[in-house]
Coordinates of C-alpha atoms in Angstrom, one line a residue:
M1219 CA 97.3 -76.6 39.4
T1220 CA 96.4 -74.4 42.3
E1221 CA 97.2 -74.7 45.9
E1222 CA 93.4 -75.0 46.5
T1223 CA 93.3 -77.9 44.2
R1224 CA 95.8 -79.8 45.5
N1225 CA 94.4 -79.6 49.2
I1226 CA 92.4 -83.0 50.3
G1227 CA 90.7 -81.7 52.9
T1228 CA 90.2 -80.2 56.8
F1229 CA 90.2 -82.7 59.5
D1230 CA 90.3 -81.7 63.2
Y1231 CA 93.4 -84.3 63.8
V1232 CA 96.0 -85.1 61.4
I1233 CA 98.1 -87.6 62.6
V1234 CA 101.7 -87.9 60.7
G1235 CA 102.8 -91.7 60.7
A1236 CA 100.8 -94.7 61.2
G1237 CA 103.2 -96.7 63.4
T1238 CA 102.2 -97.7 66.8
A1239 CA 101.6 -93.9 68.2
G1240 CA 99.8 -93.0 65.2
C1241 CA 97.6 -96.1 65.2
V1242 CA 96.7 -95.9 68.8
L1243 CA 95.7 -92.1 68.1
A1244 CA 93.3 -93.0 65.3
N1245 CA 91.6 -95.2 66.8
R1246 CA 91.2 -93.4 70.2
L1247 CA 90.6 -89.6 68.8
S1248 CA 88.3 -91.2 65.8
E1249 CA 86.0 -92.6 68.5
D1250 CA 83.8 -89.3 68.6
P1251 CA 82.0 -89.4 65.5
D1252 CA 82.2 -85.3 65.6
T1253 CA 85.8 -85.2 65.0
S1254 CA 87.3 -85.9 62.1
V1255 CA 91.1 -87.8 61.8
A1256 CA 93.3 -87.9 59.0
L1257 CA 96.4 -90.7 59.1
L1258 CA 99.3 -90.1 57.0
E1259 CA 101.8 -92.5 56.9
A1260 CA 104.7 -93.0 53.8
G1261 CA 104.7 -96.7 53.9
G1262 CA 102.3 -98.8 52.2
E1263 CA 99.7 -101.5 53.5
D1264 CA 101.1 -104.3 56.2
N1265 CA 99.7 -107.0 53.6
Y1266 CA 103.0 -108.6 53.2
H1267 CA 103.2 -111.9 54.9
W1268 CA 106.3 -111.6 56.4
I1269 CA 105.3 -109.7 58.5
H1270 CA 102.9 -111.5 60.4
I1271 CA 104.4 -115.0 60.7
P1272 CA 106.9 -114.1 63.7
V1273 CA 110.5 -115.3 62.3
G1274 CA 109.5 -112.7 59.1
Y1275 CA 111.7 -109.5 61.0
L1276 CA 114.2 -111.5 59.3
Y1277 CA 112.7 -110.5 55.6
C1278 CA 111.2 -107.1 56.9
I1279 CA 114.2 -105.6 58.3
G1280 CA 116.1 -104.3 55.7
N1281 CA 113.4 -104.6 53.0
P1282 CA 112.4 -101.0 51.6
R1283 CA 108.7 -102.6 51.8
T1284 CA 108.4 -102.2 54.9
D1285 CA 111.9 -100.4 56.8
W1286 CA 113.3 -96.9 55.9
G1287 CA 116.8 -98.6 55.9
F1288 CA 119.0 -96.0 57.8
K1289 CA 122.3 -96.5 58.9
T1290 CA 124.4 -94.8 61.6
M1291 CA 127.5 -92.7 60.9
P1292 CA 130.6 -94.1 61.7
Q1293 CA 130.9 -94.5 65.4
K1294 CA 134.1 -93.7 67.4
G1295 CA 132.7 -96.0 70.1
L1296 CA 132.1 -98.6 67.8
N1297 CA 135.8 -98.8 66.0
G1298 CA 134.8 -96.9 63.1
R1299 CA 131.6 -99.2 62.2
A1300 CA 128.5 -97.6 60.9
I1301 CA 125.5 -100.3 61.5
G1302 CA 121.9 -100.6 60.3
Y1303 CA 119.2 -99.0 61.7
P1304 CA 115.6 -100.4 61.1
R1305 CA 112.5 -98.3 61.2
G1306 CA 109.4 -99.3 60.1
R1307 CA 107.8 -97.9 57.0
V1308 CA 104.7 -99.3 56.7
L1309 CA 101.1 -99.6 58.6
G1310 CA 101.8 -100.1 62.3
G1311 CA 105.7 -99.2 62.0
C1312 CA 108.0 -100.8 64.0
S1313 CA 105.4 -103.0 65.6
S1314 CA 105.2 -104.7 62.2
I1315 CA 108.9 -105.6 62.1
N1316 CA 110.6 -105.3 65.5
G1317 CA 111.0 -108.3 68.3
M1318 CA 107.0 -108.7 69.5
L1319 CA 108.4 -107.8 73.1
Y1320 CA 106.2 -106.9 76.0
L1321 CA 108.5 -104.7 78.3
R1322 CA 106.7 -101.5 80.3
G1323 CA 109.9 -100.7 81.8
Q1324 CA 110.6 -99.8 85.9
A1325 CA 108.4 -98.1 87.8
A1326 CA 111.6 -95.5 89.2
D1327 CA 111.5 -94.8 85.1
Y1328 CA 108.5 -92.9 85.1
D1329 CA 109.0 -91.5 88.3
H1330 CA 112.2 -90.0 87.3
W1331 CA 109.8 -88.7 84.2
R1332 CA 108.2 -86.6 87.0
Q1333 CA 111.1 -85.5 89.4
L1334 CA 112.6 -83.8 86.1
G1335 CA 109.3 -81.8 86.3
N1336 CA 106.9 -83.9 83.8
V1337 CA 103.5 -83.8 85.6
G1338 CA 101.6 -86.7 84.9
W1339 CA 104.4 -89.0 84.0
A1340 CA 105.0 -90.7 86.9
W1341 CA 104.3 -94.6 87.4
D1342 CA 101.0 -94.4 89.3
D1343 CA 99.8 -92.2 86.2
V1344 CA 100.9 -94.0 83.7
L1345 CA 99.9 -97.7 84.9
P1346 CA 96.5 -97.5 84.2
Y1347 CA 97.4 -96.3 80.2
F1348 CA 99.7 -99.5 80.0
I1349 CA 96.1 -101.7 81.6
K1350 CA 93.9 -99.9 79.9
S1351 CA 94.9 -101.2 76.1
E1352 CA 96.2 -104.8 77.5
D1353 CA 94.9 -108.2 76.6
Y1354 CA 96.8 -110.0 78.8
Y1355 CA 96.8 -113.9 78.4
A1356 CA 96.3 -114.5 82.2
G1357 CA 93.7 -112.2 82.6
A1358 CA 92.9 -109.2 84.8
D1359 CA 94.5 -108.1 88.0
E1360 CA 95.7 -105.0 89.9
M1361 CA 98.7 -104.5 86.9
H1362 CA 97.3 -106.3 83.7
G1363 CA 94.3 -105.5 81.5
S1364 CA 92.1 -107.9 79.7
G1365 CA 89.8 -107.2 76.9
G1366 CA 91.9 -104.2 75.1
E1367 CA 93.6 -104.1 71.7
W1368 CA 97.4 -104.8 72.4
R1369 CA 97.5 -108.7 73.2
V1370 CA 100.0 -110.1 75.4
E1371 CA 100.8 -113.8 75.3
E1372 CA 103.3 -116.1 76.7
Q1373 CA 105.6 -117.2 73.7
R1374 CA 105.1 -121.1 72.6
L1375 CA 108.2 -122.8 72.3
H1376 CA 110.9 -123.6 74.9
W1377 CA 114.9 -124.5 74.7
E1378 CA 116.7 -127.1 76.5
V1379 CA 119.9 -124.4 76.4
L1380 CA 117.8 -121.3 77.4
D1381 CA 116.1 -123.7 80.0
A1382 CA 119.8 -123.9 81.0
F1383 CA 120.8 -120.1 80.7
R1384 CA 118.0 -119.7 82.8
D1385 CA 119.2 -122.0 85.5
A1386 CA 122.6 -120.4 85.6
C1387 CA 121.4 -116.7 85.8
I1388 CA 119.6 -118.1 89.1
A1389 CA 122.7 -119.8 90.3
A1390 CA 124.8 -116.6 90.0
G1391 CA 122.3 -114.7 92.1
I1392 CA 120.0 -113.1 89.4
P1393 CA 116.3 -114.5 90.9
A1394 CA 113.4 -116.0 88.8
T1395 CA 110.5 -114.6 88.1
D1396 CA 107.1 -115.0 86.0
D1397 CA 106.8 -111.2 84.9
F1398 CA 109.1 -107.9 84.1
N1399 CA 105.8 -105.8 84.3
R1400 CA 104.8 -105.2 87.6
G1401 CA 107.4 -102.2 88.1
D1402 CA 110.2 -104.1 89.1
N1403 CA 112.0 -106.1 86.4
L1404 CA 115.0 -107.8 88.5
G1405 CA 114.8 -111.7 87.7
V1406 CA 115.2 -114.3 84.7
S1407 CA 112.6 -116.0 82.6
Y1408 CA 111.1 -116.0 79.0
F1409 CA 109.9 -113.1 77.2
K1410 CA 106.1 -112.4 77.2
V1411 CA 105.6 -111.6 73.5
N1412 CA 103.1 -109.8 71.6
Q1413 CA 101.4 -112.1 69.2
R1414 CA 98.1 -113.9 68.9
S1415 CA 98.1 -117.6 68.4
G1416 CA 101.4 -117.9 67.1
W1417 CA 100.8 -114.9 64.8
R1418 CA 102.6 -111.3 65.1
W1419 CA 100.3 -108.9 66.8
S1420 CA 100.9 -105.2 66.1
A1421 CA 99.2 -101.8 66.8
S1422 CA 98.1 -101.7 62.7
K1423 CA 95.7 -104.9 63.9
G1424 CA 95.2 -104.4 67.5
F1425 CA 94.2 -100.5 66.8
L1426 CA 93.7 -99.7 63.4
K1427 CA 92.2 -102.3 61.6
P1428 CA 88.8 -102.9 63.6
V1429 CA 88.4 -98.7 63.2
R1430 CA 89.6 -98.0 59.6
E1431 CA 86.1 -97.8 58.2
R1432 CA 84.9 -95.3 60.7
R1433 CA 83.2 -92.4 58.7
N1434 CA 85.6 -89.9 60.4
L1435 CA 88.9 -91.5 59.7
E1436 CA 90.9 -91.1 56.4
V1437 CA 93.9 -93.0 56.2
L1438 CA 96.3 -92.7 53.1
T1439 CA 99.4 -94.6 53.0
H1440 CA 102.7 -93.8 50.5
A1441 CA 102.0 -90.1 51.7
Q1442 CA 105.4 -88.6 52.6
A1443 CA 105.1 -86.1 54.8
E1444 CA 107.7 -83.3 53.1
R1445 CA 106.6 -80.3 55.5
I1446 CA 104.3 -78.7 58.2
L1447 CA 102.9 -75.7 57.5
F1448 CA 102.3 -72.7 59.7
E1449 CA 100.3 -69.8 59.8
G1450 CA 102.5 -67.4 61.8
K1451 CA 103.1 -69.6 64.8
R1452 CA 100.2 -72.2 64.3
A1453 CA 100.6 -75.3 62.8
T1454 CA 98.0 -75.5 60.2
G1455 CA 98.4 -78.8 58.2
I1456 CA 100.9 -80.7 56.6
R1457 CA 102.8 -80.8 52.8
F1458 CA 103.1 -84.2 51.6
A1459 CA 103.7 -86.2 48.3
H1460 CA 101.0 -89.1 47.4
K1461 CA 101.2 -91.0 44.3
G1462 CA 104.0 -88.4 42.8
E1463 CA 101.5 -85.6 43.4
S1464 CA 102.4 -82.7 45.8
R1465 CA 99.3 -82.3 48.1
T1466 CA 98.4 -80.3 51.4
I1467 CA 96.1 -81.3 54.2
T1468 CA 94.6 -78.6 56.9
A1469 CA 94.6 -79.3 60.5
R1470 CA 91.4 -77.8 62.2
R1471 CA 92.6 -78.1 65.5
E1472 CA 96.1 -79.5 65.8
V1473 CA 98.8 -81.6 63.8
L1474 CA 100.3 -84.7 65.9
L1475 CA 103.5 -86.1 64.8
A1476 CA 104.0 -89.7 65.3
S1477 CA 106.7 -90.3 62.8
G1478 CA 109.2 -91.9 65.9
A1479 CA 112.7 -90.7 67.1
V1480 CA 114.1 -90.4 63.7
G1481 CA 111.2 -89.1 61.6
T1482 CA 109.7 -86.5 63.9
P1483 CA 112.8 -84.4 64.0
Q1484 CA 113.7 -85.1 60.6
L1485 CA 110.2 -83.6 59.6
M1486 CA 110.3 -80.7 62.3
Q1487 CA 113.9 -79.0 60.8
L1488 CA 112.7 -79.4 57.1
S1489 CA 110.0 -77.2 58.9
G1490 CA 112.1 -74.4 59.9
V1491 CA 112.1 -75.8 63.4
G1492 CA 115.3 -77.1 65.4
P1493 CA 118.9 -75.7 66.1
G1494 CA 119.1 -72.2 64.1
D1495 CA 122.4 -73.1 62.7
L1496 CA 121.8 -76.1 61.2
L1497 CA 118.5 -74.8 59.6
Q1498 CA 120.8 -72.2 58.3
Q1499 CA 123.0 -74.2 57.0
H1500 CA 120.9 -76.1 54.9
G1501 CA 119.4 -72.5 53.6
I1502 CA 116.0 -73.2 55.6
S1503 CA 114.5 -70.1 57.1
V1504 CA 114.2 -70.5 61.3
L1505 CA 110.7 -70.3 62.2
H1506 CA 111.4 -71.1 65.4
E1507 CA 114.7 -71.9 67.3
A1508 CA 114.5 -75.2 69.1
P1509 CA 118.0 -76.2 69.7
D1510 CA 117.1 -80.0 71.3
V1511 CA 114.8 -80.4 68.0
G1512 CA 116.8 -84.4 67.2
G1513 CA 119.4 -83.6 70.4
N1514 CA 119.3 -85.8 73.4
L1515 CA 119.2 -89.6 71.0
Q1516 CA 119.6 -92.4 73.4
D1517 CA 119.4 -96.0 72.6
H1518 CA 120.7 -99.3 73.9
L1519 CA 123.3 -100.8 72.3
Q1520 CA 123.4 -104.8 72.6
V1521 CA 127.0 -106.4 73.5
R1522 CA 126.1 -109.8 71.8
C1523 CA 128.7 -112.4 73.8
A1524 CA 128.4 -115.8 72.2
Y1525 CA 129.6 -119.4 72.7
K1526 CA 129.9 -122.4 71.2
V1527 CA 128.1 -125.2 73.2
H1528 CA 127.8 -129.4 72.5
G1529 CA 125.6 -131.8 73.2
V1530 CA 122.5 -130.0 73.0
K1531 CA 120.4 -128.8 70.1
T1532 CA 120.3 -124.8 69.2
L1533 CA 118.5 -123.2 65.9
N1534 CA 122.1 -123.7 64.5
T1535 CA 121.6 -127.5 63.9
L1536 CA 118.5 -127.0 62.7
A1537 CA 118.6 -123.9 60.3
N1538 CA 121.4 -125.7 58.5
S1539 CA 120.0 -128.6 57.0
L1540 CA 116.8 -129.1 54.8
W1541 CA 115.6 -131.7 56.8
G1542 CA 115.8 -129.1 60.2
K1543 CA 114.0 -126.5 57.9
A1544 CA 111.3 -128.5 56.6
M1545 CA 110.6 -129.6 59.9
I1546 CA 110.2 -125.9 61.0
G1547 CA 107.8 -125.1 58.6
L1548 CA 105.8 -128.5 59.1
E1549 CA 105.7 -127.3 63.2
Y1550 CA 104.5 -124.1 62.0
A1551 CA 101.7 -124.8 59.3
L1552 CA 100.2 -127.5 61.8
F1553 CA 100.5 -125.6 65.8
R1554 CA 101.7 -122.5 65.0
S1555 CA 104.6 -123.1 67.3
G1556 CA 108.3 -123.7 66.9
P1557 CA 111.1 -121.8 65.7
M1558 CA 108.6 -119.9 62.9
S1559 CA 106.5 -118.8 66.0
M1560 CA 110.1 -117.3 67.9
A1561 CA 110.9 -113.8 68.8
P1562 CA 114.1 -112.4 67.7
S1563 CA 115.2 -113.1 71.5
Q1564 CA 113.4 -115.6 74.1
L1565 CA 114.9 -115.9 76.9
C1566 CA 115.1 -112.7 79.2
A1567 CA 117.0 -111.7 82.0
F1568 CA 117.6 -108.1 84.6
A1569 CA 120.5 -107.3 86.2
K1570 CA 122.3 -104.7 87.8
S1571 CA 126.0 -104.3 86.8
S1572 CA 127.1 -103.5 89.8
D1573 CA 125.9 -102.6 93.5
R1574 CA 126.1 -99.0 93.2
V1575 CA 123.1 -98.8 90.9
A1576 CA 119.5 -99.1 92.9
T1577 CA 117.3 -100.8 90.0
P1578 CA 118.5 -103.6 87.0
D1579 CA 120.5 -101.8 84.6
L1580 CA 121.6 -104.5 82.5
E1581 CA 118.7 -106.4 80.1
Y1582 CA 119.7 -109.9 78.3
H1583 CA 118.6 -110.9 75.4
V1584 CA 119.2 -114.5 74.6
Q1585 CA 118.8 -116.5 71.7
P1586 CA 119.7 -120.4 70.6
L1587 CA 121.5 -119.2 67.6
S1588 CA 124.8 -117.4 66.4
L1589 CA 125.5 -115.6 63.0
D1590 CA 127.9 -113.2 62.0
A1591 CA 125.8 -110.4 61.2
F1592 CA 122.0 -109.8 61.2
G1593 CA 120.7 -111.0 58.0
Q1594 CA 124.0 -113.3 58.0
P1595 CA 123.4 -117.4 57.8
P1596 CA 123.5 -118.9 61.6
H1597 CA 127.0 -120.0 62.1
P1598 CA 127.7 -123.8 60.8
F1599 CA 127.8 -125.3 64.7
P1600 CA 125.8 -125.5 67.6
A1601 CA 126.0 -122.2 69.5
I1602 CA 123.7 -119.5 71.5
T1603 CA 124.3 -115.4 71.9
A1604 CA 123.4 -113.7 74.9
S1605 CA 123.3 -110.1 74.2
V1606 CA 123.8 -107.7 76.9
C1607 CA 122.7 -104.4 76.8
N1608 CA 122.6 -101.1 79.3
L1609 CA 119.7 -99.7 80.2
R1610 CA 120.2 -96.3 80.7
P1611 CA 123.3 -95.3 79.2
E1612 CA 124.9 -91.9 79.1
S1613 CA 125.5 -91.3 75.9
R1614 CA 123.4 -88.7 74.1
G1615 CA 123.5 -88.2 70.5
T1616 CA 122.0 -86.7 67.7
I1617 CA 119.1 -86.7 64.1
R1618 CA 120.3 -83.6 61.9
I1619 CA 119.2 -83.2 58.5
A1620 CA 121.5 -83.5 55.4
S1621 CA 119.6 -82.5 52.7
T1622 CA 116.5 -80.1 52.4
D1623 CA 115.0 -83.1 50.3
P1624 CA 112.1 -85.2 52.6
K1625 CA 113.4 -88.4 50.5
A1626 CA 117.1 -88.4 52.0
H1627 CA 118.2 -89.8 54.8
P1628 CA 119.2 -88.1 58.4
Q1629 CA 122.4 -88.1 59.6
I1630 CA 121.9 -90.4 62.9
D1631 CA 124.7 -89.9 65.3
P1632 CA 123.8 -92.3 68.6
N1633 CA 127.1 -91.6 69.9
Y1634 CA 127.6 -94.9 71.3
L1635 CA 130.4 -95.8 74.2
S1636 CA 131.4 -92.4 74.1
T1637 CA 131.5 -91.7 78.0
D1638 CA 133.7 -93.4 80.9
G1639 CA 130.4 -95.1 82.7
D1640 CA 129.2 -96.5 79.2
R1641 CA 132.1 -98.5 78.4
E1642 CA 132.6 -99.2 82.2
V1643 CA 128.8 -100.2 82.4
A1644 CA 129.5 -102.8 79.0
A1645 CA 133.0 -104.4 80.4
A1646 CA 131.0 -105.1 83.2
G1647 CA 127.8 -106.7 81.2
I1648 CA 130.6 -109.0 80.0
R1649 CA 131.8 -109.7 82.9
L1650 CA 128.5 -110.8 84.1
T1651 CA 127.7 -112.9 80.7
R1652 CA 131.2 -114.8 81.6
K1653 CA 129.6 -115.5 85.0
I1654 CA 126.6 -116.9 84.4
V1655 CA 128.0 -119.2 81.8
S1656 CA 130.7 -120.5 84.1
Q1657 CA 127.6 -122.0 86.5
E1658 CA 127.5 -125.7 86.6
P1659 CA 124.0 -125.4 84.1
M1660 CA 125.8 -124.2 81.8
Q1661 CA 129.0 -125.8 82.2
R1662 CA 127.4 -129.3 81.4
Y1663 CA 127.4 -127.8 77.7
R1664 CA 131.0 -127.1 77.9
P1665 CA 130.2 -123.5 76.3
E1666 CA 133.5 -122.0 74.2
E1667 CA 133.0 -118.3 74.0
F1668 CA 133.9 -117.3 70.8
K1669 CA 132.7 -113.7 70.8
P1670 CA 134.1 -111.5 72.1
G1671 CA 136.5 -114.5 73.0
P1672 CA 138.9 -114.9 76.0
Q1673 CA 141.7 -112.9 75.1
A1674 CA 139.4 -109.6 76.4
E1675 CA 140.3 -109.3 80.0
T1676 CA 140.8 -105.9 81.0
D1677 CA 138.4 -103.4 81.4
G1678 CA 140.2 -101.3 78.2
D1679 CA 139.8 -104.7 76.1
L1680 CA 136.6 -105.3 76.9
A1681 CA 135.3 -101.9 76.2
K1682 CA 136.8 -102.2 72.7
A1683 CA 135.5 -105.8 72.3
A1684 CA 131.8 -104.2 72.8
G1685 CA 132.7 -101.7 70.6
D1686 CA 133.8 -104.5 67.5
I1687 CA 130.3 -106.5 68.5
G1688 CA 127.9 -104.3 69.4
T1689 CA 124.9 -103.4 67.9
T1690 CA 121.6 -101.2 67.9
I1691 CA 118.7 -102.9 70.1
F1692 CA 116.6 -100.8 68.1
H1693 CA 115.2 -98.5 71.1
P1694 CA 116.3 -94.8 69.6
V1695 CA 113.9 -92.3 71.8
G1696 CA 114.3 -88.9 73.1
T1697 CA 115.0 -86.2 70.1
C1698 CA 112.0 -83.4 71.2
R1699 CA 112.2 -84.5 75.0
M1700 CA 109.5 -83.4 77.3
G1701 CA 110.1 -81.0 80.2
T1702 CA 110.3 -77.7 81.6
D1703 CA 113.7 -76.4 80.9
D1704 CA 114.1 -73.6 78.0
K1705 CA 115.5 -76.4 75.9
A1706 CA 112.7 -79.0 75.9
V1707 CA 110.9 -79.7 73.0
V1708 CA 107.5 -80.1 74.8
D1709 CA 105.8 -79.5 77.7
A1710 CA 104.1 -82.4 79.6
S1711 CA 100.8 -82.1 77.4
L1712 CA 103.5 -83.2 74.3
K1713 CA 103.0 -79.4 72.8
V1714 CA 105.8 -78.1 71.5
K1715 CA 106.9 -75.3 73.2
G1716 CA 107.3 -71.8 71.5
L1717 CA 103.7 -73.0 68.6
E1718 CA 100.5 -73.6 68.9
G1719 CA 98.7 -76.4 67.2
L1720 CA 101.4 -79.2 67.4
R1721 CA 102.3 -81.7 69.5
V1722 CA 104.9 -84.6 69.3
I1723 CA 103.1 -87.9 70.6
D1724 CA 105.9 -90.8 70.1
A1725 CA 109.0 -92.3 71.5
S1726 CA 111.5 -88.7 71.0
V1727 CA 109.2 -87.1 73.5
M1728 CA 110.9 -89.6 76.5
P1729 CA 113.6 -87.3 78.8
T1730 CA 115.0 -90.2 79.6
I1731 CA 114.9 -94.0 77.8
T1732 CA 112.9 -96.8 79.5
S1733 CA 114.6 -99.6 81.5
G1734 CA 113.6 -102.4 78.7
N1735 CA 111.8 -102.5 75.2
T1736 CA 110.5 -99.3 74.1
N1737 CA 107.2 -100.5 71.6
S1738 CA 104.6 -100.7 74.8
P1739 CA 105.8 -97.4 76.5
V1740 CA 105.2 -95.6 73.1
I1741 CA 101.3 -97.2 73.0
M1742 CA 100.9 -96.0 77.1
I1743 CA 102.2 -92.2 75.5
A1744 CA 99.6 -92.7 72.9
E1745 CA 97.1 -93.4 75.3
A1746 CA 97.7 -90.7 77.7
A1747 CA 98.4 -87.9 74.5
A1748 CA 94.7 -88.9 73.3
D1749 CA 93.4 -88.7 77.0
R1750 CA 94.9 -84.6 77.4
I1751 CA 94.1 -84.1 73.8
R1752 CA 90.2 -85.2 73.9
A1753 CA 90.2 -83.2 77.5
G1754 CA 91.4 -80.3 75.7
H1755 CA 94.4 -80.1 77.7

């Protein structure tokens, strides 16, 4: 078969990855009927029923139908453990399997990006993009939008034990709030969620499905990108595997990489763009030396503190009986509420690890359940989990190809807890959790700490304990960072520096991680990028 017959066509824009960013880009760029857009997705259609039922994340994460199934390298900071690293492999990407939690981060996050030289990315610049796509349950105001594609609702349940934890946070000095998304997220409240009437709301549902029939938009699933094609230093298309055959597709204007903080640097490295020594090690010709492609990896490590409780209902109790499971199913079937409508975490708190920080650097994800590991059954006793993560980790890791095979998983090394500062914040998070639980609203349920356990008392003990019970909360960013220095991978327009016709538009462009969950910031990044592309910037 000749190269010409294997080419499926020429489009103005070829988008690699139909995850959160890719769905937004496909929508916005195809609004112009004179612009042709192709969207390539390695995974399949989002027609698996567990994608749409909120509790279905339990059946999507780790499932090859919807998840890449990555694992990290053994982590010294996690006492030698390697952990699962879920990434969406389906239309909607991570928004089809994630926790559905709507968080923007802090104004200071984006103002910091601007201070690093990234013009157009300060809080006042990005806020209109958050508002543009939002459909906020309470309607529009100066901070929220209505009628957009990205639905935001209140959760459809409350738990007595979570209400008590909220009141204990207030007693410990963390103020109550009703909105984490106005620039300052200090406080405690229930998360807002990306759901509609008790169903998951993904980027595929919000942005892609309503426009999928546009004549100028082509969506290909099971299309595994293998290499970016170049003429000289200009990106001209993508080689990809589709239904067992090798295909190519041509981009008249630009190739837009939206495969996420793992997939995008992997594809760039396979294409000869990345650290020269790594590429040469694998026999790949260096098209463009870019040492930070795959570097600067940042992630939120959650330290999962757990407490037995007495005299109060938790999901452990319900989920461990046939009657309880039947009632859970019936409540969802009748009302789209109850545990099956739950996000993985329900109660949130943002707090400071010390007086030295200007804005909150700790985030709590509190759950009315406990289990040994994700995917394991709940413990046979009533308990809660109060996960706390360092929002601004100092540790930096890498994504590096392990093979020239595009299907081979890359080496993922987040380098968790590799700095004294990160270990100090982890210890401070455990101490703050103990302070919260010691308050009267929680003491009425006689909480007993069993993770990490009261025997861990010194900073060293607590840092080691954090390594034992810490795991990712699924927020990898930064591996193709935006910046003005020579090592930065993309500029403020998200164009790959030193090349033409190639942009990166996903979480990998973040120079520093946002202070909260990262899915909605990726939507904002894609909205802003689409405007830049259409304006010719």
